[in-house]
Coordinates of C-alpha atoms in Angstrom, one line a residue:
X1 CA 74.4 27.1 -34.4
X2 CA 71.3 24.7 -33.0
X3 CA 73.5 21.6 -33.0
X4 CA 76.2 23.7 -30.9
X5 CA 73.3 24.7 -28.7
X6 CA 71.7 21.0 -28.4
X7 CA 75.3 19.5 -28.0
X8 CA 75.9 22.3 -25.0
X9 CA 72.6 21.4 -23.4
X10 CA 73.5 17.5 -23.9
X11 CA 76.6 17.9 -22.1
X12 CA 75.3 20.3 -19.3
X13 CA 72.6 17.5 -18.7
X14 CA 75.4 15.1 -18.5
X15 CA 77.4 17.1 -16.1
X16 CA 74.3 17.7 -13.9
X17 CA 73.5 14.0 -13.9
X18 CA 77.1 13.3 -13.0
X19 CA 77.1 15.8 -10.1
X20 CA 74.0 14.2 -9.0
X21 CA 75.4 10.5 -9.1
X22 CA 78.4 12.1 -7.1
X23 CA 75.9 13.0 -4.0
X24 CA 74.5 9.7 -4.0
X25 CA 74.9 6.4 -2.5
X26 CA 74.9 3.8 -5.6
X27 CA 74.2 -0.1 -4.8
X28 CA 77.7 -1.9 -4.9
X29 CA 78.2 -4.4 -8.1
X30 CA 76.8 -7.3 -5.8
X31 CA 73.4 -5.4 -5.0
X32 CA 70.4 -5.7 -7.4
X33 CA 68.1 -2.7 -6.7
X34 CA 64.7 -2.3 -8.1
X35 CA 62.2 0.6 -7.4
X36 CA 64.4 2.2 -4.5
X37 CA 64.3 6.3 -4.4
X38 CA 67.8 8.0 -4.6
X39 CA 69.8 7.8 -1.3
X40 CA 71.6 10.8 -0.4
X41 CA 75.5 10.8 0.9
X42 CA 73.9 13.4 3.3
X43 CA 71.6 10.7 4.7
X44 CA 74.9 8.1 4.6
X45 CA 76.7 10.6 6.9
X46 CA 73.9 11.4 9.4
X47 CA 73.4 7.5 9.7
X48 CA 77.2 6.7 10.1
X49 CA 76.9 7.8 13.7
X50 CA 75.0 4.7 14.5
X51 CA 76.3 2.5 12.2
X52 CA 79.7 2.1 12.9
X53 CA 79.8 0.2 16.2
X54 CA 81.4 -3.3 16.2
X55 CA 81.1 -6.3 18.8
X56 CA 83.3 -9.0 20.1
X57 CA 82.1 -12.5 20.9
X58 CA 83.9 -15.4 22.5
X59 CA 85.2 -18.1 20.2
X60 CA 87.7 -20.4 22.0
X61 CA 90.0 -20.3 24.7
X62 CA 93.5 -21.4 24.8
X63 CA 94.3 -24.8 26.2
X64 CA 97.3 -23.7 28.2
X65 CA 97.5 -19.9 28.0
X66 CA 95.5 -17.2 29.4
X67 CA 94.5 -16.1 25.8
X68 CA 91.4 -16.2 23.6
X69 CA 90.1 -16.0 20.1
X70 CA 87.2 -13.5 19.4
X71 CA 85.2 -12.6 16.8
X72 CA 85.1 -9.1 15.5
X73 CA 84.8 -6.6 12.4
X74 CA 87.6 -4.1 11.4
X75 CA 86.6 -4.3 7.7
X76 CA 83.8 -5.9 6.0
X77 CA 82.9 -9.2 7.9
X78 CA 83.7 -10.7 11.2
X79 CA 87.1 -12.6 11.3
X80 CA 89.2 -14.1 14.1
X81 CA 91.3 -12.1 16.5
X82 CA 93.6 -13.2 19.2
X83 CA 93.8 -11.2 22.5
X84 CA 96.4 -12.1 25.2
X85 CA 95.7 -10.2 28.2
X86 CA 92.8 -7.8 29.4
X87 CA 92.2 -4.9 27.2
X88 CA 95.0 -5.9 25.2
X89 CA 95.2 -5.2 21.0
X90 CA 92.8 -7.6 19.1
X91 CA 95.4 -9.2 16.5
X92 CA 93.6 -10.4 13.7
X93 CA 94.3 -13.5 12.4
X94 CA 92.0 -14.2 9.4
X95 CA 91.6 -12.1 6.2
X96 CA 88.7 -13.2 4.4
X97 CA 85.9 -11.6 2.2
X98 CA 83.5 -14.1 4.1
X99 CA 83.1 -14.1 7.8
X100 CA 84.2 -17.1 9.7
X101 CA 81.6 -18.9 11.6
X102 CA 83.2 -20.4 14.3
X103 CA 87.0 -21.9 15.8
X104 CA 88.2 -24.1 18.1
X105 CA 91.8 -24.6 19.2
X106 CA 93.7 -27.8 19.2
X107 CA 93.3 -29.0 22.5
X108 CA 96.7 -29.6 23.8
X109 CA 99.1 -26.9 22.8
X110 CA 96.9 -24.7 20.9
X111 CA 99.3 -24.3 18.0
X112 CA 96.5 -24.2 15.3
X113 CA 92.7 -23.4 15.0
X114 CA 90.3 -25.6 13.1
X115 CA 87.5 -22.8 11.8
X116 CA 84.2 -22.9 9.6
X117 CA 84.0 -20.8 6.4
X118 CA 81.4 -20.8 4.1
X119 CA 80.8 -18.8 0.4
X120 CA 78.4 -16.3 -0.2
X121 CA 75.8 -16.9 2.6
X122 CA 75.4 -20.2 1.3
X123 CA 75.8 -22.0 4.9
X124 CA 78.0 -24.9 3.4
X125 CA 80.8 -24.5 5.9
X126 CA 84.0 -26.0 5.0
X127 CA 86.5 -26.9 7.7
X128 CA 89.8 -25.3 7.8
X129 CA 93.0 -25.5 9.6
X130 CA 94.7 -22.3 10.5
X131 CA 98.7 -22.5 11.4
X132 CA 98.9 -19.5 14.3
X133 CA 102.7 -19.2 13.1
X134 CA 102.3 -18.6 9.6
X135 CA 98.6 -18.0 9.5
X136 CA 98.1 -20.2 6.5
X137 CA 94.8 -22.2 6.0
X138 CA 94.9 -25.6 4.8
X139 CA 91.2 -27.0 3.3
X140 CA 90.2 -30.3 5.3
X141 CA 86.9 -31.0 3.9
X142 CA 85.5 -31.5 0.3
X143 CA 85.1 -27.6 -0.5
X144 CA 81.4 -28.4 -2.2
X145 CA 78.0 -28.4 -1.2
X146 CA 78.3 -30.1 2.4
X147 CA 77.7 -28.9 5.7
X148 CA 80.7 -29.7 8.0
X149 CA 81.2 -28.6 11.8
X150 CA 80.5 -29.5 15.3
X151 CA 83.9 -30.0 15.8
X152 CA 84.7 -32.5 19.2
X153 CA 88.1 -33.2 19.7
X154 CA 89.8 -36.5 21.2
X155 CA 91.2 -35.3 24.6
X156 CA 94.7 -36.0 23.4
X157 CA 94.7 -34.0 20.6
X158 CA 95.2 -36.7 18.1
X159 CA 92.0 -35.8 16.2
X160 CA 88.5 -34.8 16.6
X161 CA 85.0 -36.1 15.4
X162 CA 82.6 -33.8 13.4
X163 CA 79.2 -34.0 11.5
X164 CA 79.1 -33.6 7.7
X165 CA 76.0 -33.8 5.1
X166 CA 78.6 -34.7 2.2
X167 CA 77.3 -38.6 1.7
X168 CA 74.1 -37.5 0.3
X169 CA 73.5 -33.4 0.9
X170 CA 70.3 -34.6 3.5
X171 CA 71.9 -36.7 6.5
X172 CA 74.0 -35.3 9.0
X173 CA 76.6 -38.2 9.5
X174 CA 79.2 -38.5 12.2
X175 CA 83.0 -38.4 10.9
X176 CA 86.4 -38.5 12.2
X177 CA 89.6 -36.8 10.9
X178 CA 93.1 -36.2 11.9
X179 CA 93.8 -32.9 10.6
X180 CA 97.2 -33.2 9.9
X181 CA 96.3 -36.1 7.5
X182 CA 92.7 -35.2 6.2
X183 CA 93.0 -37.8 3.3
X184 CA 92.2 -40.4 6.2
X185 CA 88.9 -39.0 7.4
X186 CA 86.7 -41.8 8.2
X187 CA 83.0 -42.2 8.2
X188 CA 81.9 -43.4 11.8
X189 CA 78.3 -43.6 11.8
X190 CA 75.5 -42.9 9.0
X191 CA 72.3 -41.5 10.0
X192 CA 69.0 -40.7 8.8
X193 CA 68.0 -37.1 8.9
X194 CA 69.4 -33.5 9.2
X195 CA 68.9 -32.9 12.7
X196 CA 72.1 -35.2 14.4
X197 CA 75.0 -33.7 16.6
X198 CA 77.6 -34.6 18.8
X199 CA 77.2 -33.2 22.3
X200 CA 80.1 -34.6 24.2
X201 CA 83.0 -37.0 23.8
X202 CA 84.4 -39.2 27.0
X203 CA 87.7 -39.0 28.5
X204 CA 89.3 -42.1 26.4
X205 CA 87.3 -40.8 23.3
X206 CA 85.7 -44.2 22.7
X207 CA 82.2 -42.7 23.7
X208 CA 80.1 -39.9 22.1
X209 CA 77.1 -38.4 23.2
X210 CA 75.0 -37.9 20.2
X211 CA 71.8 -35.5 19.9
X212 CA 68.8 -36.1 17.3
X213 CA 66.6 -33.1 17.1
X214 CA 63.2 -33.7 15.6
X215 CA 62.0 -30.5 16.2
X216 CA 61.8 -27.6 18.6
X217 CA 59.7 -29.7 20.9
X218 CA 61.5 -32.9 20.6
X219 CA 64.9 -34.2 20.4
X220 CA 66.4 -37.4 21.8
X221 CA 70.1 -38.3 23.1
X222 CA 71.9 -41.4 22.0
X223 CA 75.6 -43.3 23.1
X224 CA 77.6 -44.0 20.4
X225 CA 80.4 -46.7 21.0
X226 CA 83.0 -45.6 18.7
X227 CA 85.0 -48.7 18.1
X228 CA 81.8 -50.7 17.1
X229 CA 79.9 -47.6 16.0
X230 CA 77.3 -49.3 18.0
X231 CA 74.1 -46.6 18.9
X232 CA 72.5 -47.2 22.1
X233 CA 69.4 -45.1 23.5
X234 CA 70.0 -42.8 26.4
X235 CA 66.7 -41.4 26.2
X236 CA 63.4 -43.3 25.0
X237 CA 63.1 -42.6 21.4
X238 CA 59.3 -43.7 21.3
X239 CA 58.6 -40.7 23.7
X240 CA 57.2 -37.5 22.0
X241 CA 57.2 -34.0 22.6
X242 CA 60.0 -33.8 25.1
X243 CA 63.5 -31.7 24.4
X244 CA 66.5 -33.5 26.0
X245 CA 70.0 -31.8 25.0
X246 CA 73.2 -29.9 25.5
X247 CA 74.5 -33.0 27.3
X248 CA 77.7 -33.6 29.0
X249 CA 79.7 -36.6 30.7
X250 CA 79.8 -36.1 34.5
X251 CA 82.6 -36.7 36.6
X252 CA 81.0 -40.0 37.5
X253 CA 81.5 -42.0 34.2
X254 CA 78.0 -43.5 34.9
X255 CA 76.3 -40.1 34.6
X256 CA 75.4 -37.3 31.9
X257 CA 74.5 -33.7 32.8
X258 CA 71.6 -32.2 30.2
X259 CA 68.8 -30.0 29.9
X260 CA 65.3 -31.4 29.1
X261 CA 61.6 -30.2 29.6
X262 CA 60.5 -33.4 30.8
X263 CA 57.6 -33.0 33.4
X264 CA 58.0 -29.4 32.9
X265 CA 57.0 -26.4 30.6
X266 CA 60.6 -25.1 31.2
X267 CA 64.1 -26.4 30.3
X268 CA 65.9 -27.8 33.7
X269 CA 69.4 -28.5 34.5
X270 CA 69.5 -32.3 35.3
X271 CA 71.6 -35.2 35.5
X272 CA 71.0 -38.7 34.7
X273 CA 72.3 -42.4 35.8
X274 CA 73.3 -44.2 32.5
X275 CA 72.2 -47.5 34.0
X276 CA 69.3 -46.8 36.0
X277 CA 67.8 -44.0 34.0
X278 CA 67.2 -42.0 37.0
X279 CA 66.5 -38.5 36.3
X280 CA 67.6 -35.7 39.2
X281 CA 66.5 -32.0 38.4
X282 CA 68.6 -29.0 40.1
X283 CA 66.9 -25.9 38.4
X284 CA 63.3 -26.5 39.1
X285 CA 63.1 -23.3 41.4
X286 CA 63.9 -21.1 38.5
X287 CA 60.6 -21.2 36.3
X288 CA 62.6 -20.5 33.2
X289 CA 64.8 -22.1 30.8
X290 CA 68.0 -23.2 31.5
X291 CA 69.6 -21.9 27.8
X292 CA 73.2 -23.5 28.6
X293 CA 75.8 -24.4 30.9
X294 CA 79.8 -25.0 30.7
X295 CA 81.5 -27.8 33.2
X296 CA 84.8 -27.0 34.1
X297 CA 87.5 -29.4 32.8
X298 CA 87.9 -31.5 36.2
X299 CA 84.0 -31.3 36.2
X300 CA 83.9 -30.0 39.8
X301 CA 82.2 -26.5 38.9
X302 CA 79.3 -25.6 36.1
X303 CA 78.2 -22.2 35.2
X304 CA 74.8 -22.1 33.8
X305 CA 72.7 -19.4 31.9
X306 CA 69.0 -19.0 32.4
X307 CA 66.5 -17.0 30.2
X308 CA 64.4 -14.8 32.7
X309 CA 61.7 -13.0 30.3
X310 CA 64.3 -11.9 27.5
X311 CA 67.2 -11.3 29.9
X312 CA 70.0 -13.6 31.0
X313 CA 71.1 -14.4 34.6
X314 CA 74.2 -16.2 35.3
X315 CA 74.7 -18.9 38.1
X316 CA 78.0 -20.9 39.4
X317 CA 77.2 -24.7 40.7
X318 CA 79.3 -26.8 42.9
X319 CA 78.6 -30.1 41.3
X320 CA 79.7 -32.3 44.6
X321 CA 77.0 -30.2 46.6
X322 CA 74.6 -29.3 43.6
X323 CA 74.3 -26.2 45.4
X324 CA 74.2 -22.8 43.0
X325 CA 74.2 -19.2 43.5
X326 CA 73.8 -16.1 41.3
X327 CA 77.0 -14.8 39.8
X328 CA 77.3 -11.2 41.6
X329 CA 78.8 -8.1 40.1
X330 CA 77.3 -9.0 36.4
X331 CA 75.4 -6.0 34.4
X332 CA 71.8 -6.9 33.4
X333 CA 72.0 -8.0 30.0
X334 CA 72.4 -10.9 27.8
X335 CA 75.3 -13.5 27.4
X336 CA 76.9 -15.1 24.2
X337 CA 78.4 -18.4 25.9
X338 CA 80.8 -19.1 28.6
X339 CA 84.0 -21.1 28.5
X340 CA 86.1 -22.2 31.5
X341 CA 89.9 -22.1 31.7
X342 CA 91.5 -25.4 31.4
X343 CA 92.6 -24.8 35.5
X344 CA 89.0 -24.1 36.4
X345 CA 90.0 -20.9 37.9
X346 CA 88.1 -18.6 36.1
X347 CA 85.5 -18.3 33.4
X348 CA 85.4 -16.4 30.0
X349 CA 82.2 -15.1 28.9
X350 CA 80.6 -12.7 26.4
X351 CA 78.1 -10.0 27.2
X352 CA 75.9 -7.0 26.1
X353 CA 73.7 -5.0 27.6
X354 CA 70.9 -2.6 26.2
X355 CA 73.3 0.6 25.8
X356 CA 76.4 -1.7 24.8
X357 CA 77.5 -4.1 22.0
X358 CA 78.8 -7.7 22.8
X359 CA 82.5 -7.8 24.6
X360 CA 84.6 -10.7 26.3
X361 CA 85.0 -10.7 30.1
X362 CA 86.8 -13.0 32.9
X363 CA 85.1 -14.1 36.1
X364 CA 87.3 -15.4 38.9
X365 CA 85.3 -18.0 40.3
X366 CA 86.9 -17.8 43.7
X367 CA 86.7 -13.9 44.3
X368 CA 83.9 -13.3 41.9
X369 CA 85.9 -10.5 40.4
X370 CA 85.0 -9.6 36.7
X371 CA 87.6 -8.4 34.6
X372 CA 86.9 -6.9 31.0
X373 CA 88.8 -8.1 27.9
X374 CA 87.4 -6.3 25.2
X375 CA 86.2 -3.0 24.7
X376 CA 84.4 -2.9 21.1
X377 CA 84.0 1.0 19.5
X378 CA 80.7 2.3 19.1
X379 CA 81.9 4.7 16.7
X380 CA 80.3 8.1 17.2
X381 CA 77.4 6.6 19.3
X382 CA 76.9 7.8 22.8
X383 CA 75.3 5.4 25.2
X384 CA 72.9 8.1 26.3
X385 CA 71.7 7.7 22.5
X386 CA 70.5 4.2 23.4
X387 CA 66.8 3.6 23.7
X388 CA 66.1 1.5 26.8
X389 CA 63.8 -1.7 26.2
X390 CA 60.4 -1.9 28.2
X391 CA 58.3 -5.3 28.3
X392 CA 55.2 -4.9 27.2
X393 CA 52.4 -7.5 27.3
X394 CA 48.9 -7.6 25.6
X395 CA 45.9 -10.3 25.2
X396 CA 45.5 -11.9 22.2
X397 CA 42.0 -13.1 20.6
X398 CA 41.8 -16.0 22.6
X399 CA 43.0 -14.3 25.7
X400 CA 46.5 -15.8 25.7
X401 CA 49.0 -13.3 27.1
X402 CA 51.6 -12.1 24.5
X403 CA 54.7 -10.1 25.5
X404 CA 57.5 -8.2 24.1
X405 CA 59.9 -5.2 24.2
X406 CA 58.9 -1.7 23.5
X407 CA 61.6 0.6 22.7
X408 CA 60.4 4.4 23.0
X409 CA 61.5 7.5 20.8
X410 CA 64.0 9.9 22.5
X411 CA 62.4 12.2 24.5
X412 CA 63.1 15.3 22.2
X413 CA 59.8 14.1 20.0
X414 CA 56.5 15.1 21.0
X415 CA 53.2 13.9 19.5
X416 CA 52.0 10.4 18.6
X417 CA 54.9 8.4 17.3
X418 CA 54.9 6.4 14.5
X419 CA 55.6 2.3 15.2
X420 CA 58.1 -0.3 13.6
X421 CA 56.8 -3.8 14.6
X422 CA 59.9 -6.2 14.3
X423 CA 59.3 -10.1 14.3
X424 CA 61.7 -12.4 14.8
X425 CA 62.2 -15.7 12.6
X426 CA 62.6 -19.0 13.8
X427 CA 59.6 -19.3 14.2
X428 CA 60.9 -20.8 17.5
X429 CA 63.1 -17.7 17.9
X430 CA 62.8 -15.1 20.9
X431 CA 63.1 -11.1 21.0
X432 CA 65.5 -10.5 23.6
X433 CA 66.1 -7.0 25.5
X434 CA 68.9 -6.4 23.4
X435 CA 71.5 -3.8 22.3
X436 CA 69.8 -1.7 18.9
X437 CA 72.8 -0.9 17.7
X438 CA 72.2 1.2 14.5
X439 CA 68.6 0.7 14.8
X440 CA 68.7 3.5 17.5
X441 CA 68.7 5.9 14.4
X442 CA 65.2 5.0 14.1
X443 CA 64.3 5.9 17.8
X444 CA 66.6 8.5 18.3
X445 CA 66.7 10.7 15.0
X446 CA 63.4 9.5 13.2
X447 CA 61.3 9.4 16.3
X448 CA 60.0 5.8 15.2
X449 CA 59.2 3.3 18.2
X450 CA 60.1 0.2 18.0
X451 CA 57.9 -3.2 19.1
X452 CA 59.9 -6.6 19.0
X453 CA 56.9 -8.9 19.8
X454 CA 57.4 -12.6 21.0
X455 CA 54.2 -14.3 19.6
X456 CA 53.1 -17.7 20.1
X457 CA 55.5 -20.1 18.8
X458 CA 58.2 -18.1 20.3
X459 CA 60.7 -19.8 22.7
X460 CA 61.4 -18.9 26.2
X461 CA 57.7 -19.1 27.4
X462 CA 57.3 -23.1 27.9
X463 CA 56.9 -25.7 26.0
X464 CA 53.2 -25.4 25.7
X465 CA 53.4 -21.7 24.1
X466 CA 56.2 -23.1 21.8
X467 CA 53.6 -25.4 20.0
X468 CA 50.9 -22.9 19.7
X469 CA 51.5 -22.2 16.2
X470 CA 52.4 -25.5 15.0
X471 CA 50.8 -26.9 11.8
X472 CA 47.0 -25.7 11.3
X473 CA 47.3 -23.2 14.2
X474 CA 49.8 -21.3 11.9
X475 CA 47.4 -18.2 11.8
X476 CA 47.0 -17.9 15.5
X477 CA 50.4 -16.2 15.6
X478 CA 49.2 -13.6 12.9
X479 CA 46.2 -13.1 15.1
X480 CA 48.5 -12.1 18.0
X481 CA 50.2 -9.3 15.6
X482 CA 46.6 -7.9 15.4
X483 CA 46.0 -7.9 19.0
X484 CA 49.2 -5.9 19.2
X485 CA 47.8 -3.4 16.7
X486 CA 44.6 -3.1 19.3
X487 CA 47.2 -2.4 22.0
X488 CA 49.0 0.3 20.3
X489 CA 45.8 2.0 19.3
X490 CA 45.3 2.6 23.1
X491 CA 48.9 3.9 23.8
X492 CA 48.4 7.9 24.2
X493 CA 51.9 8.4 22.7
X494 CA 52.0 6.0 19.7
X495 CA 50.1 6.8 16.3
X496 CA 47.9 3.9 15.1
X497 CA 47.8 5.0 11.9
X498 CA 51.3 5.1 11.0
X499 CA 52.5 1.7 11.6
X500 CA 55.2 -0.7 9.7
X501 CA 55.9 -4.2 9.7
X502 CA 59.1 -5.7 9.4
X503 CA 60.6 -9.3 9.9
X504 CA 63.2 -11.5 8.8
X505 CA 62.7 -15.4 7.9
X506 CA 59.5 -16.8 9.6
X507 CA 58.9 -13.0 10.4
X508 CA 59.2 -12.2 6.8
X509 CA 56.0 -14.8 6.4
X510 CA 54.8 -13.1 9.3
X511 CA 55.1 -9.5 7.8
X512 CA 53.6 -10.9 4.6
X513 CA 50.6 -12.4 6.3
X514 CA 50.0 -9.3 8.3
X515 CA 50.0 -7.0 5.1
X516 CA 46.9 -9.2 3.7
X517 CA 45.4 -9.8 7.0
X518 CA 45.5 -6.4 8.2
X519 CA 46.0 -4.2 5.4
X520 CA 43.6 -1.4 6.1
X521 CA 45.4 -1.1 9.8
X522 CA 49.4 -0.6 8.5
X523 CA 51.2 1.9 6.3
X524 CA 53.5 -0.7 4.9
X525 CA 55.8 -3.6 5.2
X526 CA 59.5 -4.9 5.0
X527 CA 60.0 -8.3 4.2
X528 CA 63.5 -9.7 4.5
X529 CA 64.1 -13.4 3.6
X530 CA 60.4 -14.1 4.4
X531 CA 58.7 -17.2 3.0
X532 CA 56.0 -16.2 0.7
X533 CA 54.7 -19.8 0.1
X534 CA 54.9 -22.5 2.5
X535 CA 54.5 -25.5 -0.3
X536 CA 57.1 -23.9 -2.6
X537 CA 59.4 -23.3 0.5
X538 CA 59.1 -27.0 1.9
X539 CA 59.7 -28.0 -1.7
X540 CA 63.0 -25.9 -2.5
X541 CA 64.6 -25.3 1.0
X542 CA 67.9 -27.5 1.3
X543 CA 67.3 -31.2 1.9
X544 CA 69.1 -31.6 5.3
X545 CA 66.5 -29.1 6.9
X546 CA 63.1 -30.3 5.0
X547 CA 61.7 -32.7 7.3
X548 CA 62.9 -30.4 10.5
X549 CA 60.4 -27.7 8.8
X550 CA 57.8 -30.2 8.0
X551 CA 57.3 -31.0 11.8
X552 CA 57.0 -27.2 12.3
X553 CA 55.0 -26.0 9.8
X554 CA 53.0 -29.2 8.5
X555 CA 53.9 -32.0 5.9
X556 CA 53.3 -30.6 2.4
X557 CA 53.0 -34.3 1.4
X558 CA 49.7 -34.5 3.2
X559 CA 46.7 -33.3 0.8
X560 CA 44.9 -31.8 3.7
X561 CA 48.0 -29.9 5.0
X562 CA 49.1 -28.9 1.3
X563 CA 45.6 -27.3 0.7
X564 CA 45.7 -25.5 4.3
X565 CA 49.3 -24.4 3.4
X566 CA 48.3 -23.1 0.1
X567 CA 45.1 -21.3 1.2
X568 CA 47.2 -19.1 4.0
X569 CA 50.4 -18.6 1.6
X570 CA 50.8 -14.7 1.2
X571 CA 51.5 -15.5 -2.2
X572 CA 47.9 -16.6 -3.1
X573 CA 46.5 -13.5 -1.2
X574 CA 48.2 -10.8 -3.0
X575 CA 45.1 -9.4 -3.9
X576 CA 44.4 -8.2 -0.5
X577 CA 47.9 -6.5 -0.3
X578 CA 47.1 -2.8 -0.8
X579 CA 50.2 -1.2 0.9
X580 CA 53.8 -0.6 -0.2
X581 CA 56.3 -3.6 0.1
X582 CA 60.1 -3.8 0.3
X583 CA 61.4 -7.1 -0.3
X584 CA 65.2 -7.8 0.7
X585 CA 66.7 -11.3 -0.1
X586 CA 70.3 -13.3 -0.5
X587 CA 70.7 -15.2 -3.6
X588 CA 72.5 -17.8 -2.1
X589 CA 69.8 -18.2 0.7
X590 CA 69.7 -22.4 1.6
X591 CA 66.9 -21.6 3.8
X592 CA 64.4 -19.4 2.2
X593 CA 65.2 -19.7 -1.3
X594 CA 65.4 -16.5 -3.7
X595 CA 62.6 -17.6 -5.4
X596 CA 60.3 -17.1 -2.6
X597 CA 61.4 -13.4 -2.9
X598 CA 61.1 -13.0 -6.7
X599 CA 57.7 -15.0 -6.8
X600 CA 56.2 -12.4 -4.1
X601 CA 58.0 -9.7 -6.2
X602 CA 56.5 -10.2 -9.4
X603 CA 53.0 -11.0 -8.5
X604 CA 52.9 -7.8 -6.6
X605 CA 54.2 -6.0 -9.4
X606 CA 51.9 -7.4 -12.0
X607 CA 49.1 -6.4 -9.9
X608 CA 50.3 -2.8 -9.8
X609 CA 51.4 -2.8 -6.4
X610 CA 54.3 -0.3 -5.0
X611 CA 57.4 -2.9 -4.5
X612 CA 61.2 -2.1 -3.7
X613 CA 63.1 -4.7 -4.2
X614 CA 67.0 -5.3 -2.9
X615 CA 69.0 -8.5 -3.5
X616 CA 72.3 -9.0 -2.6
X617 CA 74.0 -11.8 -4.8
X618 CA 76.8 -12.5 -2.3
X619 CA 74.6 -13.0 0.5
X620 CA 72.5 -16.0 1.9
X621 CA 70.0 -16.2 4.7
X622 CA 70.2 -12.3 5.6
X623 CA 73.2 -10.0 5.2
X624 CA 76.3 -9.9 6.7
X625 CA 78.7 -7.7 4.8
X626 CA 79.1 -4.4 5.8
X627 CA 78.4 -2.7 2.6
X628 CA 75.5 -4.6 1.7
X629 CA 74.4 -4.2 5.4
X630 CA 74.8 -0.4 5.1
X631 CA 72.9 0.1 1.9
X632 CA 70.0 -2.1 3.2
X633 CA 69.8 0.1 6.2
X634 CA 69.8 3.2 4.2
X635 CA 67.1 1.9 1.6
X636 CA 65.1 1.0 4.6
X637 CA 65.2 4.5 6.0
X638 CA 64.5 6.3 2.7
X639 CA 61.6 3.5 2.4
X640 CA 60.0 4.7 5.7
X641 CA 60.7 8.5 5.0
X642 CA 58.4 7.7 1.9
X643 CA 55.5 5.6 3.1
X644 CA 55.6 5.6 7.0
X645 CA 56.9 9.0 8.0
X646 CA 54.7 11.2 5.3

């Protein structure tokens, strides 16, 4: 009888446990989840209203028809879709588990695309040819641990130039390929370093403008004669700390367009005469960076985008008179690139605003009429629920003015509100006045205000500001967060005693550094693919990016720098971390290797700290697959409920 009762109790317990599991969101087979509390399906349903929006970005414009390729997501990842008319159907043309990074039409007939795809977020992008009739893909590159991209077609469509690290994994050489016969791929130029790229091709296909990036503060331009493989300086390679890039051949074959911060804090639109080296500047009246530009096929028109305090503005120029004006009839927001049609009569562009995700539009350059081409679904999310960013400013320890964007909570919440500080990566990234997307759940349902700071070292505020965190100045940027904590304490609607720090990549380092520098002033932290030790990071990051990172962070091969980096690294200061930590990482991350996360997790656990851990075996530098992104978001919400809101 006892055995029957015990068996009955056991079956009952198993049944209850099974019922509990039915009511929970469980990590999928690709996720490693440690110490994360149960997540209810009820919570997932509440968040779903905010988590089902999608956006469309512009990928390529057809060379002869008024058709475009966009990237959007209908299932797990962003895939390529064809759109043939305004508000027409988005016809999906790729169907992979991995997202598609970019694509370009064959330039004469547009019968096929060349696109790039990696595996599991490893960023070893391989090139494929996609036949637009059969939708069959053909691998064109080695399929191994090489990065391939920067596709630059010859005007006649006979082949394209591209960059690849396949020779040794570190140097980004220049190659030429006929995609109809990829076995004839030819090495054109061997280089030293991972910062080389192709910027433009001459009309006859015999010359390439090549860019060489040394750091965020320095880059150079070269002219490559393809038949002889002779490389000639366009800009002076011996000049330091000048950015010179985004170059294109002009209508005059002896002239190039480019952007540069030479003799200025900001990157200006300019031309250079290739023989005399005379530079003429055109955007000096705009005290902000020119973020990018696009020339029409006949080079008579030029559209350019400026970044003005975290918002974008579009301008159109007549290249003969060099006169330009703001493009009218555009909402305030952010642009995701622009492409002229082949006839130069119009320009396609992508734009988002604070209350809408990215979509593609067409501008008639004669009439300034804007036509919407895509309208991406927001799910159940309503625009009225979007938090509108406010530009805020505060002074740091040395008097330097720092700014950021503050997203307030919905008006239904009263009293002092908890705060999430979300720090961008780079470190030369920039937080813009962007659409929060699913993060509107924090402001609208949880009553958590969000602040996105642009600490020193961020781009968009001039080259002096950009360089203020380099090398031995690294921790000055952490002090900028300390000053932000002071600013929060002065705001009557914000709760200085309930602050969470979150950041990704370099922002992950900033999160970890804030956790030990200001342990008594925060509640908890979320580190996403963050650097925990600069010396181990520089040793293990992929070879093609190591020297570029050394210029920014410091060269660990210098004993004094090694000692400094060791001293400031969060891994060596875990004894000062007192509050809960959530670490999120992709297994295949080539930038910040998974070891940066595991060594931090293990040391904090050994000390008895509260540590949550989430790792995705099919992701790299951040999560891209919807199932992983959704679970990460739910886990962060539960973490906030446990440690920020209580």
